[in-house]
Short mmCIF file of N, CA and C and ligand atoms in Angstrom, two decimals:
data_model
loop_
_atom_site.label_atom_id
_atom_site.label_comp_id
_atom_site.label_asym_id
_atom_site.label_seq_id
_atom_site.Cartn_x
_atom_site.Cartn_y
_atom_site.Cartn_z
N UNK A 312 -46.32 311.17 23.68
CA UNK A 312 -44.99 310.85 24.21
C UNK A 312 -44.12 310.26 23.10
N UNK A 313 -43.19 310.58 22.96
CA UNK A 313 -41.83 309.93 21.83
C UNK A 313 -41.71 308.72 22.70
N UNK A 314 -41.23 308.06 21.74
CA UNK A 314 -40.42 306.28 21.79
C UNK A 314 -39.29 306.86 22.36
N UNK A 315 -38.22 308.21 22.44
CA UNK A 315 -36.97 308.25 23.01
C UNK A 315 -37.28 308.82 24.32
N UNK A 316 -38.65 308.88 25.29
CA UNK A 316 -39.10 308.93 26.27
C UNK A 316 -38.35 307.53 27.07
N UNK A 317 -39.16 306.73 26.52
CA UNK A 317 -38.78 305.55 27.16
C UNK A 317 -37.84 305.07 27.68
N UNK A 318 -36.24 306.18 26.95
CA UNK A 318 -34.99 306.08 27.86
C UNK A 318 -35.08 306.08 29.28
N UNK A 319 -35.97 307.46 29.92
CA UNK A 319 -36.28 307.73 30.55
C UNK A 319 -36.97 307.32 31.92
N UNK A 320 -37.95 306.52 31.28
CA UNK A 320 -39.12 305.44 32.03
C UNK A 320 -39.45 304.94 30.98
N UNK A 321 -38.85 303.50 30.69
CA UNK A 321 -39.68 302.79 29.95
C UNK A 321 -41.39 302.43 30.28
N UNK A 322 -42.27 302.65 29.52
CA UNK A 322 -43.59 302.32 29.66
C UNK A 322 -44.43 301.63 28.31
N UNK A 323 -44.97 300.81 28.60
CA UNK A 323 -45.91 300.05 27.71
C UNK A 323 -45.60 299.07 26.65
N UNK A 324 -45.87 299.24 25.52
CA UNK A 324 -45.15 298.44 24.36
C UNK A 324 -43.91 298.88 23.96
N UNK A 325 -43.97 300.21 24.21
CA UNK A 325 -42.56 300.86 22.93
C UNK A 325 -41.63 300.64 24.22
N UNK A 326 -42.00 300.69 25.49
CA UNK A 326 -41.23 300.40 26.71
C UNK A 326 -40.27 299.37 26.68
N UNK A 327 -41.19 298.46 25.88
CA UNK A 327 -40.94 296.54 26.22
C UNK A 327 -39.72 296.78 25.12
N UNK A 328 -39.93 297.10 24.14
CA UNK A 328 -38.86 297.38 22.83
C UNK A 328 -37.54 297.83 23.66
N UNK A 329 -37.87 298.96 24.10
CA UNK A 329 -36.73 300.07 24.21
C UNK A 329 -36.06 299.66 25.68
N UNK A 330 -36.21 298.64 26.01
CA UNK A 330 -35.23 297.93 27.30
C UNK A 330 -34.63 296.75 26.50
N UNK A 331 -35.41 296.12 25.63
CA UNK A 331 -34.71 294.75 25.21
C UNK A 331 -33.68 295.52 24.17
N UNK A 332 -34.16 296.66 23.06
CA UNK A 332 -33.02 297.12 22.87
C UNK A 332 -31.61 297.92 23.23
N UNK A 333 -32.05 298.38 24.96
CA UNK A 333 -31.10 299.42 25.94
C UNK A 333 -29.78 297.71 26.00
N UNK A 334 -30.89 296.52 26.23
CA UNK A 334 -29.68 295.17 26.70
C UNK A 334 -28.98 295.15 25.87
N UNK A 335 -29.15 295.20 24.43
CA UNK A 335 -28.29 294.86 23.50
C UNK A 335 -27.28 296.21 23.16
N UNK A 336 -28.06 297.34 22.50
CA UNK A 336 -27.16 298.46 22.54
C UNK A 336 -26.28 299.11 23.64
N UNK A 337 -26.64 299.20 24.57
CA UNK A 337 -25.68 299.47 26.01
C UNK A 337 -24.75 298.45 26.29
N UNK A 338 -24.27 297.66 25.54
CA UNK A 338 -24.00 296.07 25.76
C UNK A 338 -21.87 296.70 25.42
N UNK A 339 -21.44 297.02 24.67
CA UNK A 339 -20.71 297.51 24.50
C UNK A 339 -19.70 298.37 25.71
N UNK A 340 -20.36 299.36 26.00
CA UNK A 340 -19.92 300.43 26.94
C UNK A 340 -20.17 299.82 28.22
N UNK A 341 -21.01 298.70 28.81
CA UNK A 341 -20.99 298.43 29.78
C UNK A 341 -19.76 297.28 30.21
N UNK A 342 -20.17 296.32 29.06
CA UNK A 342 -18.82 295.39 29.22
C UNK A 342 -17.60 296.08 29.31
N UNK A 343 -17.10 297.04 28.82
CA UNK A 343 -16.23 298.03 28.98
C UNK A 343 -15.62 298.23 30.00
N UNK A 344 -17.21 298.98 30.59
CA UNK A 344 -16.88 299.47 32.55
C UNK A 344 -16.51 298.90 33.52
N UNK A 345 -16.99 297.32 32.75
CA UNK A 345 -17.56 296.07 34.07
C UNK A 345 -15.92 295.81 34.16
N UNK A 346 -14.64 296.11 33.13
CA UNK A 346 -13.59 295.33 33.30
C UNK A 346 -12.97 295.87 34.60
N UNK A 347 -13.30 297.09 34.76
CA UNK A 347 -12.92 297.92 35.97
C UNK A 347 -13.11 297.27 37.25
N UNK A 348 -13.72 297.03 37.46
CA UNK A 348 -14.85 296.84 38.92
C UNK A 348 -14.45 295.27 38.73
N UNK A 349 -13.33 295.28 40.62
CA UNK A 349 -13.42 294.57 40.78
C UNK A 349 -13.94 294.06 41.83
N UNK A 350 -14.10 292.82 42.08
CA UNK A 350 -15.63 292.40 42.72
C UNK A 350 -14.86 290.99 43.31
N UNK A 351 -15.03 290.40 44.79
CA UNK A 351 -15.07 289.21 45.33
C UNK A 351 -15.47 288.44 44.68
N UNK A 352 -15.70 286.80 44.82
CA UNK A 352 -16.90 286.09 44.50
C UNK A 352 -17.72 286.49 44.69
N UNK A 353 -17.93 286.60 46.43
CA UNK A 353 -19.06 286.36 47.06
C UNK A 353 -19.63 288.12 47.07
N UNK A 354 -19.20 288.98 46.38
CA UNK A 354 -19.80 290.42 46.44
C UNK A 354 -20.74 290.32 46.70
N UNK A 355 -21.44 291.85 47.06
CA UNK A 355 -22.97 292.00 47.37
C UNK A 355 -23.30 293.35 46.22
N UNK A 356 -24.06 293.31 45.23
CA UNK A 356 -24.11 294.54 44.33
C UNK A 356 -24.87 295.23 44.28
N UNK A 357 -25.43 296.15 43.96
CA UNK A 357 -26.49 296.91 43.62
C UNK A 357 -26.28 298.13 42.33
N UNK A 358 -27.49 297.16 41.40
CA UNK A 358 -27.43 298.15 40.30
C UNK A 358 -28.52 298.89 39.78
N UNK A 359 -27.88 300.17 39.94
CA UNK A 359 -29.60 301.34 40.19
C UNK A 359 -29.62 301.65 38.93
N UNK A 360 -31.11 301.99 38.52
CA UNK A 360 -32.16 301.72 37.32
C UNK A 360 -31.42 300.68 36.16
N UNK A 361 -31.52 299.62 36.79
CA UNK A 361 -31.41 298.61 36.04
C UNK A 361 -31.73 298.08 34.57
N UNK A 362 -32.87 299.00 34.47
CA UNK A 362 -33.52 298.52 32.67
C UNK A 362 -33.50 297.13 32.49
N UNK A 363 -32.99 296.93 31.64
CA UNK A 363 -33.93 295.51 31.07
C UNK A 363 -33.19 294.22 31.55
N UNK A 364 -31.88 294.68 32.91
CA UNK A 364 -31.36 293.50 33.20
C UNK A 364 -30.10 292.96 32.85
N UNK A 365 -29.66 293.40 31.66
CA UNK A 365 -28.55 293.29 31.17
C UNK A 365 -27.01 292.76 32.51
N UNK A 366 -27.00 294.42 32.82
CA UNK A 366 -25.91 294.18 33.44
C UNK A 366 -26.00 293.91 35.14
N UNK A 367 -27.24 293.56 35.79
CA UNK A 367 -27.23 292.47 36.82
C UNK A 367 -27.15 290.91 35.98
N UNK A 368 -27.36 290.52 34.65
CA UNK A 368 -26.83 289.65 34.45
C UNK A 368 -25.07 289.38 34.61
N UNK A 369 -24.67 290.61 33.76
CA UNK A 369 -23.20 290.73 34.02
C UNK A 369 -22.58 290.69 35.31
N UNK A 370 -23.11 291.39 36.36
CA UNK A 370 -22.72 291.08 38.07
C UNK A 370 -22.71 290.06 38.60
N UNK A 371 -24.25 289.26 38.43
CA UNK A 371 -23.94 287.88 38.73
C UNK A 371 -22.80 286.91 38.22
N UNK A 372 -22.35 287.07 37.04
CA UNK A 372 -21.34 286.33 36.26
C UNK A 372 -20.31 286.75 37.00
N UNK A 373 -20.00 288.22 37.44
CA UNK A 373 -18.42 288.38 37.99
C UNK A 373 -18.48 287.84 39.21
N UNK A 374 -19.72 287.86 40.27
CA UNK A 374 -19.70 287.36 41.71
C UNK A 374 -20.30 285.83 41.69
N UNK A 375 -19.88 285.18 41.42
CA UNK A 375 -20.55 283.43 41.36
C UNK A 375 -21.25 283.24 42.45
N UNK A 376 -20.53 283.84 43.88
CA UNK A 376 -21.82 283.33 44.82
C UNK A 376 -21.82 284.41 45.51
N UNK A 377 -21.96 285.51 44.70
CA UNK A 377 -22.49 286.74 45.31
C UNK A 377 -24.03 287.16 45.31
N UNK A 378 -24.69 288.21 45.47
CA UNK A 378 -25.96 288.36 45.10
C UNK A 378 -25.76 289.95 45.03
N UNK A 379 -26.99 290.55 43.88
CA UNK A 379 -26.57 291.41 42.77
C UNK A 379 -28.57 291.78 42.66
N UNK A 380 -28.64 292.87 43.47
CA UNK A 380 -29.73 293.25 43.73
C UNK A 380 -30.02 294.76 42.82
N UNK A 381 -31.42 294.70 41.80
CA UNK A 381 -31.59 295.99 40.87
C UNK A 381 -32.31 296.88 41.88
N UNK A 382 -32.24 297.78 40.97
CA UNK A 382 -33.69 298.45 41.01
C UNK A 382 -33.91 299.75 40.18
N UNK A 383 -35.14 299.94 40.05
CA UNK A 383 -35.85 301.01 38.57
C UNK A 383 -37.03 301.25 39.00
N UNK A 384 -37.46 302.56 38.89
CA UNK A 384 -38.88 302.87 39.07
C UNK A 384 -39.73 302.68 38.08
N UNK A 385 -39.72 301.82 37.24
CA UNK A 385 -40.29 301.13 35.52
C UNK A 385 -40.84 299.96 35.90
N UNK A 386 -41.88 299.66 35.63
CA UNK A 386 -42.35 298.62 36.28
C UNK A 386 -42.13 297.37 34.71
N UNK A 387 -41.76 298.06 33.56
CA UNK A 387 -41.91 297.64 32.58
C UNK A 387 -40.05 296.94 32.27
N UNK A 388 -39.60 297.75 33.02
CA UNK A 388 -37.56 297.51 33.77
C UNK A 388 -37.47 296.40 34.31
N UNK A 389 -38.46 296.80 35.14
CA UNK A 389 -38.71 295.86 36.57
C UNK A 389 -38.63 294.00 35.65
N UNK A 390 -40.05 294.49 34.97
CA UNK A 390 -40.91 292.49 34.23
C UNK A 390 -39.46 292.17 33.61
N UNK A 391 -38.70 292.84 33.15
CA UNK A 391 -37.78 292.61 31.80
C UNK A 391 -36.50 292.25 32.60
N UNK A 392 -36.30 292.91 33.78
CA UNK A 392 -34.79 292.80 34.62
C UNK A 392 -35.16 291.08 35.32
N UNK A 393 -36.27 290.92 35.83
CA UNK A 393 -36.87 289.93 36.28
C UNK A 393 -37.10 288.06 35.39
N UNK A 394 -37.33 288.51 33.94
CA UNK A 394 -37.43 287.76 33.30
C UNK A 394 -36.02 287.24 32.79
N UNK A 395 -35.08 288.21 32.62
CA UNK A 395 -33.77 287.97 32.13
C UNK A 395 -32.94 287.13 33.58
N UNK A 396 -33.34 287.52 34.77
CA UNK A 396 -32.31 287.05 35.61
C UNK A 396 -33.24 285.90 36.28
N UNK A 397 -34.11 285.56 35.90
CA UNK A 397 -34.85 284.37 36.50
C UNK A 397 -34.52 283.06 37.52
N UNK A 398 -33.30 282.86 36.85
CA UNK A 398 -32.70 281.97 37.33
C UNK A 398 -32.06 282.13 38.84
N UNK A 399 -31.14 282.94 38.33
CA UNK A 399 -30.31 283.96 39.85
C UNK A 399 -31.91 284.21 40.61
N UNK A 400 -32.82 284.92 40.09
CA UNK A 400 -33.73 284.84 41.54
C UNK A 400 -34.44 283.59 41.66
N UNK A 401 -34.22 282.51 41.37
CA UNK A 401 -35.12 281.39 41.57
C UNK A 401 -34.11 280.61 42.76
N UNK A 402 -32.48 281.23 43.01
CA UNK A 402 -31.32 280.90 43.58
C UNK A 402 -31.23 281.20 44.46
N UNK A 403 -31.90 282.32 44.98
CA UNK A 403 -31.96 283.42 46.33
C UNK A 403 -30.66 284.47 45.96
N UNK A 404 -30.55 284.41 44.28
CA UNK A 404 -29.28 285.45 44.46
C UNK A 404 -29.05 287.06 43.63
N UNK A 405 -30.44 286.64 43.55
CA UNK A 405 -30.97 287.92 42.72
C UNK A 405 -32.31 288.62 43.42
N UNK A 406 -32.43 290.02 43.48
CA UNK A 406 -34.00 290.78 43.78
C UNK A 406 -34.04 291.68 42.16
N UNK A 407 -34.96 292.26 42.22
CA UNK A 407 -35.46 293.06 41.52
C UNK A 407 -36.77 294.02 41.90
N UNK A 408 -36.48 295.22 42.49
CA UNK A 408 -37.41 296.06 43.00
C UNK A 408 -37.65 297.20 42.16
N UNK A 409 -39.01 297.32 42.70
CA UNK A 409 -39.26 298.46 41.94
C UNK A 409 -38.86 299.84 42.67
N UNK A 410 -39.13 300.97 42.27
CA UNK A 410 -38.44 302.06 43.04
C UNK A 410 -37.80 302.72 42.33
N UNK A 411 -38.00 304.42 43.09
CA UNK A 411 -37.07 305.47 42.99
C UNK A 411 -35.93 304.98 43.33
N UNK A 412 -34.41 305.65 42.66
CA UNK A 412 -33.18 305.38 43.49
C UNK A 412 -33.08 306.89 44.66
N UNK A 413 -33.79 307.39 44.37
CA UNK A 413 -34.34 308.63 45.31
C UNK A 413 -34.90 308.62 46.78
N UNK A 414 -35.64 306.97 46.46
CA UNK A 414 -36.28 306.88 48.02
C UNK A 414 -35.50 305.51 48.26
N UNK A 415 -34.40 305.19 48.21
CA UNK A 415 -34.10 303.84 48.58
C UNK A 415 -33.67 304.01 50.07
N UNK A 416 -34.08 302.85 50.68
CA UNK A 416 -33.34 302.74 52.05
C UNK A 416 -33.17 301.29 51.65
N UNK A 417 -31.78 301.38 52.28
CA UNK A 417 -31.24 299.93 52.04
C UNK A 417 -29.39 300.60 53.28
N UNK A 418 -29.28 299.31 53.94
CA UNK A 418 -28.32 299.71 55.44
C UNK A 418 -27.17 300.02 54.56
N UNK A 419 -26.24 301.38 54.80
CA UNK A 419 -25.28 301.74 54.13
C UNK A 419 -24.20 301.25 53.81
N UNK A 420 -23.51 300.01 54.95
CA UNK A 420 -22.91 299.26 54.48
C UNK A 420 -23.00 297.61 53.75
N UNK A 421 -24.32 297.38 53.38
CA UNK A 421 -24.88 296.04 53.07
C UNK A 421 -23.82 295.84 51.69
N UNK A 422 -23.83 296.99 51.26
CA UNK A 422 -23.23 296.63 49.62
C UNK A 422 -21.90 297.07 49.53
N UNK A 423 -20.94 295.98 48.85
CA UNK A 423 -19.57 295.74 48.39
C UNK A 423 -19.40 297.11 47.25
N UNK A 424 -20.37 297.05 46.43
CA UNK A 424 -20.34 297.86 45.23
C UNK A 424 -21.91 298.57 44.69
N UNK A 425 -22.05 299.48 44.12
CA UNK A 425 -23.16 299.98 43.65
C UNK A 425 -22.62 300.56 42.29
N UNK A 426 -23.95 300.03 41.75
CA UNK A 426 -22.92 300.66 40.04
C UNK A 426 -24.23 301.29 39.45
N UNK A 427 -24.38 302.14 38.37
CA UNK A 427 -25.14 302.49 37.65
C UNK A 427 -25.21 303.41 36.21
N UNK A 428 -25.85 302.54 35.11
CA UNK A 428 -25.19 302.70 33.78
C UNK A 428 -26.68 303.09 33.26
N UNK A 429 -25.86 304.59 32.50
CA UNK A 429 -26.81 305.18 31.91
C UNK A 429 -27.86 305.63 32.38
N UNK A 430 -27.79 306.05 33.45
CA UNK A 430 -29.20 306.59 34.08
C UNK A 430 -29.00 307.86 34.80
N UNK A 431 -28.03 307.80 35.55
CA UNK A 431 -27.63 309.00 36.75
C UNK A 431 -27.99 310.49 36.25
N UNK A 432 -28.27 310.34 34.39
CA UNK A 432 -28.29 312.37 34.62
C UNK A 432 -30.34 312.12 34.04
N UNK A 433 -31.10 310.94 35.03
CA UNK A 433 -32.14 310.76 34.72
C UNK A 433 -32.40 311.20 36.43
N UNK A 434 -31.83 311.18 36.98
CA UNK A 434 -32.20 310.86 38.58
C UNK A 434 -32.81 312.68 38.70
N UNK A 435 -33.50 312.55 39.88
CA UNK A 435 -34.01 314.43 40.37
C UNK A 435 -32.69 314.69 41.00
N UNK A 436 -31.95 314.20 41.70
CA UNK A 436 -31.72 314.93 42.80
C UNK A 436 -29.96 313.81 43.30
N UNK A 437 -29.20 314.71 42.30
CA UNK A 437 -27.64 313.34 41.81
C UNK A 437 -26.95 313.17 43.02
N UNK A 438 -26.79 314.58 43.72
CA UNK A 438 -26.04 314.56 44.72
C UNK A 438 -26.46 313.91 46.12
N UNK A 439 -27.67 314.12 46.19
CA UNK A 439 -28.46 313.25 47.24
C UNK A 439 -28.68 311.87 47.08
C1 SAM B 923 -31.33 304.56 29.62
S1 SAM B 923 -32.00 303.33 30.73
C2 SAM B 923 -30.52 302.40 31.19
C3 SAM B 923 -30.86 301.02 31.69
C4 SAM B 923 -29.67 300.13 32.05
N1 SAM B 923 -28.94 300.65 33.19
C5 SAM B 923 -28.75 299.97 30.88
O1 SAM B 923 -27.61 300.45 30.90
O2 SAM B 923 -29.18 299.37 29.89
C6 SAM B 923 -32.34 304.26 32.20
C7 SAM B 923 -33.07 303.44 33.25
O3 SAM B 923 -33.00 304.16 34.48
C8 SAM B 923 -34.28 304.12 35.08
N2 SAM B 923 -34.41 305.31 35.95
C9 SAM B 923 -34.32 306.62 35.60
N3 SAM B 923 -34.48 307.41 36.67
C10 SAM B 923 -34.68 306.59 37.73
C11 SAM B 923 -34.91 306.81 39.10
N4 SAM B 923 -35.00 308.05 39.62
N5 SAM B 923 -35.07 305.74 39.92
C12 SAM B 923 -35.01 304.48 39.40
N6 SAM B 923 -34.80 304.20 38.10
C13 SAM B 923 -34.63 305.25 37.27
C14 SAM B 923 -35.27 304.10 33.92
O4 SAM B 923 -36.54 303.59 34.28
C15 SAM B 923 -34.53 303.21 32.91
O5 SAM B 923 -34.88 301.85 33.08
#
């Protein structure tokens, strides 16, 4: 497997690399997007394949007492999205799940906003 796999599904060591470097290099183009999206305090977010956390850090910052829920089928996304937002989930204002964005059930109107960076032409099935 190539190290530029790991875009893909991060896995293992080169995994652990290639999310802490997706936070920093994606860091640019996301702050970018984020100026767009505007958001309550109290929003409710969801940001699909999350990677290493980055920008559910950034959500929480725009919603102060909102809550800003990931998710990634990377379990290696997952430790890294988890470790970075620690705090927010130690608050009750953060999750981090693992998962397809393919099989999510979650009630259609729970969320204010759903965002997702850099992943969508990773998904099977875009339109669904
Ligand atoms: C290139 S990274 C981008 C990560 C992050 N959004 C960012 O901008 O730094 C793509 C992420 O999407 C996740 N991903 C790809 N397909 C997915 C799917 N079908 N369901 C959930 N996560 C997925 C990968 O595991 C990876 O963490």
């Amino acid at each position: 497997m190539s190290f530029f796999e790991n875009t893909r599904k991060p896995v293992g060591l080169g995994g652990k690399i290639m999310v802490a470097m997706m936070n920093l290099g994606h860091s640019p183009v996301a702050r970018w997007g984020l100026r767009f999206l505007e958001l309550t305090p109290d929003a409710k977010v969801l940001d699909c394949g999350c990677g290493g956390g980055a920008n559910i850090k950034r959500l929480l910052k725009k919603c102060p007492q909102g809550i800003v829920k990931g998710i990634d089928y990377s379990p290696v996304s997952v430790e890294k999205s988890k470790k970075v937002n620690e705090a927010a989930i130690a608050e009750g204002r953060c999750t981090v799940l693992q998962g397809s964005v393919a099989n999510m059930i979650f009630a259609g109107d729970w969320f204010d906003a759903v965002t997702a960076f850099e992943t969508v032409y990773f998904w099977p099935d875009l339109p669904r």
